[in-house]
Tab-separated table of C-alpha atoms in Angstrom:
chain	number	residue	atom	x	y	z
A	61	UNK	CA	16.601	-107.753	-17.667
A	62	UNK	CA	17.388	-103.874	-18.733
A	63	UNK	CA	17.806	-103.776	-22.892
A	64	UNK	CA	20.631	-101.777	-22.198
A	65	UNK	CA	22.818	-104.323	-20.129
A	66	UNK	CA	21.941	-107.178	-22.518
A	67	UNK	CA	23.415	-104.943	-25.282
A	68	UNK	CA	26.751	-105.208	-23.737
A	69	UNK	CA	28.186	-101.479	-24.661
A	70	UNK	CA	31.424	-100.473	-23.310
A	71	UNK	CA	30.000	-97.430	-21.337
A	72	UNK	CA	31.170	-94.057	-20.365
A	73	UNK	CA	30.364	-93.230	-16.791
A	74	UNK	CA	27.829	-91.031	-17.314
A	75	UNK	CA	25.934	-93.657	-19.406
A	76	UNK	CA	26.443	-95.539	-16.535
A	77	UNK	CA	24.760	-93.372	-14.359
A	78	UNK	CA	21.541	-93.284	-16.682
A	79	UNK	CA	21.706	-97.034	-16.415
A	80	UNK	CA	21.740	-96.671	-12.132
A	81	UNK	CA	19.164	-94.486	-12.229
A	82	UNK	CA	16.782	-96.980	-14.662
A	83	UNK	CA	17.429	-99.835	-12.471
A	84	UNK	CA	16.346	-97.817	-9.119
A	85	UNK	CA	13.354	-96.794	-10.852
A	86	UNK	CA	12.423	-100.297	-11.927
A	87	UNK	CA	12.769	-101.913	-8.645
A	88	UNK	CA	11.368	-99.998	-5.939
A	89	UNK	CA	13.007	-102.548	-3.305
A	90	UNK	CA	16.526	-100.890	-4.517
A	91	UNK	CA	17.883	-98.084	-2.558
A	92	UNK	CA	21.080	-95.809	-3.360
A	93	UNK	CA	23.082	-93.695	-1.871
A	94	UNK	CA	26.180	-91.543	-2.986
A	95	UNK	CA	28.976	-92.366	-0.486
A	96	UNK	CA	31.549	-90.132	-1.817
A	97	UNK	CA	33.286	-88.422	-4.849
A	98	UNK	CA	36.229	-89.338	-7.306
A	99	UNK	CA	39.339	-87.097	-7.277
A	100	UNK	CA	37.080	-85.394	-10.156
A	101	UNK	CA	34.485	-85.084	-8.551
A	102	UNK	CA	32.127	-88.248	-9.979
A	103	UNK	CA	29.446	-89.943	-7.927
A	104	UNK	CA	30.412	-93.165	-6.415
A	105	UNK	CA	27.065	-94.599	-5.819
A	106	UNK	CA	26.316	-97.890	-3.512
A	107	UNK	CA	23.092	-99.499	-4.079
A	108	UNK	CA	21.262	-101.650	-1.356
A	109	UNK	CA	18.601	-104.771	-0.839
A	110	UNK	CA	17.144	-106.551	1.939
A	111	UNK	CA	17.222	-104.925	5.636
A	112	UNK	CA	19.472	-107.667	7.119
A	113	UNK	CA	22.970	-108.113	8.388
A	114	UNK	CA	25.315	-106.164	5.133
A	115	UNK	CA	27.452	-107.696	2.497
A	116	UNK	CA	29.731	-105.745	0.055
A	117	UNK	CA	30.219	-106.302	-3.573
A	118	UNK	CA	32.841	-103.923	-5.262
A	119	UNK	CA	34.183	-103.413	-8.621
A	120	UNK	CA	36.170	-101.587	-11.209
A	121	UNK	CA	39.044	-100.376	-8.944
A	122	UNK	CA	40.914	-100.358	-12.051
A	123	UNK	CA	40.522	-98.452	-15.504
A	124	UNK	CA	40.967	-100.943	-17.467
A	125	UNK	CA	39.413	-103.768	-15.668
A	126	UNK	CA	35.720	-101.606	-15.845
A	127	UNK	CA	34.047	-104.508	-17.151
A	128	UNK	CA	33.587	-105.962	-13.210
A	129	UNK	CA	31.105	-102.995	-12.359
A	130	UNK	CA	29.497	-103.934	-15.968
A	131	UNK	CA	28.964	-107.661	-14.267
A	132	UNK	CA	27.673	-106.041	-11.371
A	133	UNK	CA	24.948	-104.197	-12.543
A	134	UNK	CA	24.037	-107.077	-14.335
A	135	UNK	CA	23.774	-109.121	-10.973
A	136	UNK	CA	22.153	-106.515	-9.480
A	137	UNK	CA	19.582	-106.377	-12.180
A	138	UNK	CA	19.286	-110.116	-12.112
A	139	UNK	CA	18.636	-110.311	-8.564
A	140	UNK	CA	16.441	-107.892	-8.394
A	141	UNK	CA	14.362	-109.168	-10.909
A	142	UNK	CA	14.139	-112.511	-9.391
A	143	UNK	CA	13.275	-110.911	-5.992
A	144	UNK	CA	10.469	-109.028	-6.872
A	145	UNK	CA	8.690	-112.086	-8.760
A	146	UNK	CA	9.462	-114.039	-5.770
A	147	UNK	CA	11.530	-116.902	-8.205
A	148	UNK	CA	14.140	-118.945	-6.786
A	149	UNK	CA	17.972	-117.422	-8.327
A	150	UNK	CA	20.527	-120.364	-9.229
A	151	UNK	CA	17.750	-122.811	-7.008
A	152	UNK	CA	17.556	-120.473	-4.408
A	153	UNK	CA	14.869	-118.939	-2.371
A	154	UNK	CA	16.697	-115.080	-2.663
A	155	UNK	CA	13.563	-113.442	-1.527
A	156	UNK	CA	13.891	-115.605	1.995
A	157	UNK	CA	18.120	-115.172	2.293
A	158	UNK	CA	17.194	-110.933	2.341
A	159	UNK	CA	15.150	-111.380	5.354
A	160	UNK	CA	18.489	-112.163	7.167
A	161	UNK	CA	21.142	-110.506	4.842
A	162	UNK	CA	21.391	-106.843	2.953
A	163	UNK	CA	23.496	-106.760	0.237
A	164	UNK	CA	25.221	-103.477	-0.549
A	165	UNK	CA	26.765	-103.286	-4.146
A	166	UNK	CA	29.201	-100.294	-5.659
A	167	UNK	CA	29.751	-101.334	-9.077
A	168	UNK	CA	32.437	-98.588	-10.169
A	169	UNK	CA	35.052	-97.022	-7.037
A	170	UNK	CA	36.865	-95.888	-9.608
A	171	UNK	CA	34.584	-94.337	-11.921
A	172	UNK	CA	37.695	-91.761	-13.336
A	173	UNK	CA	40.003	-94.340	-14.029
A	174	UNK	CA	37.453	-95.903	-16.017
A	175	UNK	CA	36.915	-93.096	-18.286
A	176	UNK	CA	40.253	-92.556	-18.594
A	177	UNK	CA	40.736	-96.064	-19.628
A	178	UNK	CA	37.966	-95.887	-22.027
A	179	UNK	CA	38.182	-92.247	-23.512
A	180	UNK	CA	41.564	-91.420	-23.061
A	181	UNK	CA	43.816	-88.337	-21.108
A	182	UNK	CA	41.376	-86.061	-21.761
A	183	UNK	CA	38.833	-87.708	-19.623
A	184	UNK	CA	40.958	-86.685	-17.039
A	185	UNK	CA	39.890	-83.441	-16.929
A	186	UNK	CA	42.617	-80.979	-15.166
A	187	UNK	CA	44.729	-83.960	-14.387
A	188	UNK	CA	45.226	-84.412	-18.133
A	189	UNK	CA	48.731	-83.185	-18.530
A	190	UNK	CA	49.639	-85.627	-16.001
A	191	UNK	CA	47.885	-88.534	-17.173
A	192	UNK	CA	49.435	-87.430	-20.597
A	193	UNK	CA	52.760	-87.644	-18.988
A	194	UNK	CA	52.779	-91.261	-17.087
A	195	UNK	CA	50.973	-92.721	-20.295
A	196	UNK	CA	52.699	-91.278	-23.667
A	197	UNK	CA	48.671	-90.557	-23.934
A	198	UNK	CA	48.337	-94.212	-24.661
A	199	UNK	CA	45.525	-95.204	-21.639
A	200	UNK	CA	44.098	-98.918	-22.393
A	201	UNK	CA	45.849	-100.200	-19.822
A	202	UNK	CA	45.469	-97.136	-16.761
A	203	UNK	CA	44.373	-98.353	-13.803
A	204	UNK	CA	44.720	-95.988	-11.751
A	205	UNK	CA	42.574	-93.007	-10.344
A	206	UNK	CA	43.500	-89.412	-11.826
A	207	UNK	CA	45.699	-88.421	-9.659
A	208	UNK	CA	47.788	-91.618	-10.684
A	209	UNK	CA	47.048	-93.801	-8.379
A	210	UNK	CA	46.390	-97.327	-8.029
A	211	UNK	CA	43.235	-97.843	-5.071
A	212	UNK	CA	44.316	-100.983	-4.674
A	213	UNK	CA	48.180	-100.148	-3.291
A	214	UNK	CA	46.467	-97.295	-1.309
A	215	UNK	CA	45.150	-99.193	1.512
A	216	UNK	CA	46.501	-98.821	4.839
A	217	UNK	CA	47.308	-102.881	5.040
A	218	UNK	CA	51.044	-103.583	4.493
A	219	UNK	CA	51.295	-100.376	2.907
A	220	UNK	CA	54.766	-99.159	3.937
A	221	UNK	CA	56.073	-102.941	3.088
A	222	UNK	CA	54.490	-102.796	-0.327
A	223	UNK	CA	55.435	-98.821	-0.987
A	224	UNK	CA	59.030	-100.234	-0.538
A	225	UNK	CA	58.168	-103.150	-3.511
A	226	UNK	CA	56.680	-100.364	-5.899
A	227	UNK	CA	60.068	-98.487	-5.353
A	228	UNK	CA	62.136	-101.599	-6.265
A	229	UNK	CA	60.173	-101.793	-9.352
A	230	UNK	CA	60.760	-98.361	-10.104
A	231	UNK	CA	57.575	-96.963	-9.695
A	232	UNK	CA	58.290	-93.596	-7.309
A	233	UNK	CA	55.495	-91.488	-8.445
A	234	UNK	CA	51.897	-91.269	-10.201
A	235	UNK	CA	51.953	-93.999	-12.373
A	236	UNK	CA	49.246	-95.664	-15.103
A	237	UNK	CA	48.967	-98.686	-11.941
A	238	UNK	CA	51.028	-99.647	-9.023
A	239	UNK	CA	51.645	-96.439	-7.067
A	240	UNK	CA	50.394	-96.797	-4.232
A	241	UNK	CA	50.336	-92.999	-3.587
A	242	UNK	CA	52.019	-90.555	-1.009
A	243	UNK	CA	50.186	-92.068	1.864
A	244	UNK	CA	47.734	-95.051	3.112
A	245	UNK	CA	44.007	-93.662	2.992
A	246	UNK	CA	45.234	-90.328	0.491
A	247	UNK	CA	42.644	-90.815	-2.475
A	248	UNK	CA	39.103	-89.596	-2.088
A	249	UNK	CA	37.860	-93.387	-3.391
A	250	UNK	CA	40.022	-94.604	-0.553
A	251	UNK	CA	38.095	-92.797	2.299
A	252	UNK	CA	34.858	-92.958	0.926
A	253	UNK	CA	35.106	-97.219	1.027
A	254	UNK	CA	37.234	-97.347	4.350
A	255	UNK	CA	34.250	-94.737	5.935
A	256	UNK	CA	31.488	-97.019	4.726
A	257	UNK	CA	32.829	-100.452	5.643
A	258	UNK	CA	33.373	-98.492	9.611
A	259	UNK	CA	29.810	-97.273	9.243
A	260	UNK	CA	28.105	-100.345	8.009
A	261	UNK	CA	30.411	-103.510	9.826
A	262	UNK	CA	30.126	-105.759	6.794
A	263	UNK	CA	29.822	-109.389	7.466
A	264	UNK	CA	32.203	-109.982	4.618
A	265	UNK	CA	33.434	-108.109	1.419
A	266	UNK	CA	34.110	-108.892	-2.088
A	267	UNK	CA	36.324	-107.091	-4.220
A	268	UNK	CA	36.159	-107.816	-7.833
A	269	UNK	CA	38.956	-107.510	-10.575
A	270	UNK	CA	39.906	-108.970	-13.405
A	271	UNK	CA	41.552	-111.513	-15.027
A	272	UNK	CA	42.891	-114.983	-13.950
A	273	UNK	CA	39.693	-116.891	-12.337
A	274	UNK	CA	41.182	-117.202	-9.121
A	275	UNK	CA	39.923	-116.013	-5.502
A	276	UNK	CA	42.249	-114.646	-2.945
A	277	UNK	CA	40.897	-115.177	0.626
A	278	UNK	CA	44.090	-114.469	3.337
A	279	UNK	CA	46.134	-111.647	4.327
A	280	UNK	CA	47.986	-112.123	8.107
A	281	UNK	CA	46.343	-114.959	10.056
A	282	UNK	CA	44.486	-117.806	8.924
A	283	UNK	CA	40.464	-117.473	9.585
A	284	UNK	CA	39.138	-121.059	9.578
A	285	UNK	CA	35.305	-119.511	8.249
A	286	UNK	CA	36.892	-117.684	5.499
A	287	UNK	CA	38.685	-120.880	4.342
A	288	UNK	CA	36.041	-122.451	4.229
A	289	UNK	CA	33.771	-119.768	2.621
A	290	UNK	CA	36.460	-119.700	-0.034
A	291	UNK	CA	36.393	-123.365	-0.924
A	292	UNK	CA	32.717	-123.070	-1.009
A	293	UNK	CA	33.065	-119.846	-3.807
A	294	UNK	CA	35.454	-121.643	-5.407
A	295	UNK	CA	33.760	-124.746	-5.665
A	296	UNK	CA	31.030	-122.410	-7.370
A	297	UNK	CA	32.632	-120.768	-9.460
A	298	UNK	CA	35.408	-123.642	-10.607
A	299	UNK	CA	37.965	-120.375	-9.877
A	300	UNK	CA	41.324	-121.662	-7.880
A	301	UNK	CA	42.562	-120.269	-4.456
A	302	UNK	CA	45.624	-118.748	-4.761
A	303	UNK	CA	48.434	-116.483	-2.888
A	304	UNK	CA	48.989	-113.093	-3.764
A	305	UNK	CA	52.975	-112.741	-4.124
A	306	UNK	CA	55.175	-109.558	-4.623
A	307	UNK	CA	53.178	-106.245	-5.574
A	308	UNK	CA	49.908	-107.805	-5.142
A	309	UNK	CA	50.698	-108.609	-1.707
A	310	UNK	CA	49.102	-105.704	1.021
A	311	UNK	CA	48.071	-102.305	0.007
A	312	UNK	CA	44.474	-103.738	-1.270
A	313	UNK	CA	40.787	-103.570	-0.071
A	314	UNK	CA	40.614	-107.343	0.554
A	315	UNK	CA	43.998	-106.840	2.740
A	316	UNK	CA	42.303	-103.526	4.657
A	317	UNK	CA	38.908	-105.325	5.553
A	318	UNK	CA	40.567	-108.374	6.858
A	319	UNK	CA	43.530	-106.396	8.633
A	320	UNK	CA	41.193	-103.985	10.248
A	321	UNK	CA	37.589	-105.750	10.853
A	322	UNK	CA	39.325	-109.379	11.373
A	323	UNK	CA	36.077	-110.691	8.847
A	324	UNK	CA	36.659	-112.412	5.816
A	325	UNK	CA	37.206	-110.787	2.710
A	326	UNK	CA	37.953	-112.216	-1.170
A	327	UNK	CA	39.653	-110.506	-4.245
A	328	UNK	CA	37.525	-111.880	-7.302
A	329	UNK	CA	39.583	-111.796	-10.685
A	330	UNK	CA	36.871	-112.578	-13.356
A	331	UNK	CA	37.388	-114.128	-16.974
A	332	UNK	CA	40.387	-114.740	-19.171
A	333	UNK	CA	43.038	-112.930	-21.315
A	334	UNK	CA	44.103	-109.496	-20.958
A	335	UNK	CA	42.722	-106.533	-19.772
A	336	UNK	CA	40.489	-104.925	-20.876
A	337	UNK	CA	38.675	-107.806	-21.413
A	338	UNK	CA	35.938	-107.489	-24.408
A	339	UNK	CA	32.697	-106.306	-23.009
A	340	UNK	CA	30.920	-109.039	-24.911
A	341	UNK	CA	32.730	-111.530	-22.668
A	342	UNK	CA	30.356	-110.133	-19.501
A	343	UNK	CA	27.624	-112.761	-20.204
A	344	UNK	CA	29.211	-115.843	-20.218
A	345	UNK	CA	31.562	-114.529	-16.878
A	346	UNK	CA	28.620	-113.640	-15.252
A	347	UNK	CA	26.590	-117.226	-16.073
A	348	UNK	CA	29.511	-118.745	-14.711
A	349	UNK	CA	29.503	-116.553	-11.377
A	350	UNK	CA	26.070	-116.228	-10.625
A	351	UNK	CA	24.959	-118.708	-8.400
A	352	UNK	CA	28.848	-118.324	-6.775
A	353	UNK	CA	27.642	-114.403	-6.213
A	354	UNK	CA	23.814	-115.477	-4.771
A	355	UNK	CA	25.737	-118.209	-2.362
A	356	UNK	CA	28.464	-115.170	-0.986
A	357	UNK	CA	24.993	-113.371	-0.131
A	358	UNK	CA	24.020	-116.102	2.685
A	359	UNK	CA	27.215	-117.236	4.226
């Protein structure tokens, strides 16, 4: 495994980036490709393995929750690794399940956010004043992108029902999370994810957050596989099922994929406590998740 992920650092994006390209140039199998740009104009970079039917794997929608593109890369190194010396992941012949699956990972969607988050207003770059304004310049907490906006309320899924919950709550404008902007589909993120998943026809998607251990799985009408791929993940894992109620309810990238591709899709929330949740925490999260993430490859 890199010496860099086992250190654990909280990491900047553009440490992040010299991490991505280390890990392409250590597994030649590993291909990447920039699908888009943040509202600042960051690289948000998908990485692929195998030539078979696609999965998705996505993290960090949120600022402060940046430590789920962290556990990705470490999957992704993991994986690889075990692929290329042909040895069996969580008792599992990985090299075999890629001649029938691809997996497709984007650690970081939000990759300003995260920055923000992590570095404070001034990461925002021209957006600053805003962010300064929604925040009090206090940004541990921002989840949002930089134009204050939350990608997971911005999802054409329930959007006008849920734009009517943020407004009940108070929340009319750019906002440090929750807003789920002046449209479905406005933020650059948004597009760039809706574009691929029309492109690529996933099998199924995972979107990870954090915190909560618990796996969301339905959004309009019951789909008997994805019930039971969810009892198998959660049997995995030892996460619960649950409901999403209120303003978790529509607006999110789970909601979108099942809505508009009728395939199953699964919110993640990783770990304990509150967010953000220490870095050093990634290890024992991802121990606990990793023969749940190698199992979500072959269904």
């Amino acid at each position: 495994m890199m010496p860099e992920l086992i250190q654990m650092k909280d990491y900047t994006q553009a440490q992040v980036r010299t991490l991505e390209r280390k890990l392409c140039s250590e597994y030649p199998q590993l291909r990447n490709v920039i699908i888009g740009r943040s509202c600042l104009g960051k690289p948000i970079t998908a990485f692929c393995i195998g030539r078979g039917e696609p999965i998705l794997m996505v993290g960090a929608f949120h600022g402060s929750e940046r430590l789920t593109g962290l556990l990705l890369l470490l999957f992704l190194d993991d994986f690889c690794r075990h692929v290329e010396a042909q040895q069996p992941m969580a008792g599992i012949r990985i090299e075999r399940v890629l001649e029938n699956r691809c997996l497709t990972v984007i650690p970081y969607i939000n990759p300003d956010g995260c920055d923000i988050a992590l570095l404070g207003e001034t990461a925002g770059g021209h957006f600053a004043p805003l962010i300064h304004r929604i925040t009090n310049g206090v940004t541990t907490h921002y989840n949002a992108n930089a134009r204050g906006v939350d990608l997971n309320h911005n999802f054409p899924a329930g959007w006008e029902d849920l734009h009517k919950l943020e407004q009940a709550a108070g929340i009319y404008g750019p906002s440090p999370t929750r807003y789920g902007g002046s449209a479905p589909g406005s933020e650059p993120e948004t597009i760039c994810l809706m574009e691929l998943c029309k492109q690529a026809r996933f099998r199924h998607v995972l979107a990870f957050h954090s915190q909560g251990e618990v796996i969301y799985h339905r959004y309009g009408k019951r789909n008997s596989r994805a019930d039971k791929m969810a009892q198998i993940l959660s049997s995995s894992s030892g996460y619960t099922l649950e409901e999403p109620t209120a303003l978790a309810t529509g607006g999110g990238f789970k909601d979108y994929f099942i809505d508009c591709f009728e395939r199953p899709g699964f919110t993640i929330e990783v770990g304990l406590g509150e967010n953000p949740l220490p870095v050093d925490e990634v290890t024992s999260i991802y121990r606990k998740l990793q023969e749940m993430l190698v199992l979500s490859i072959m269904m």
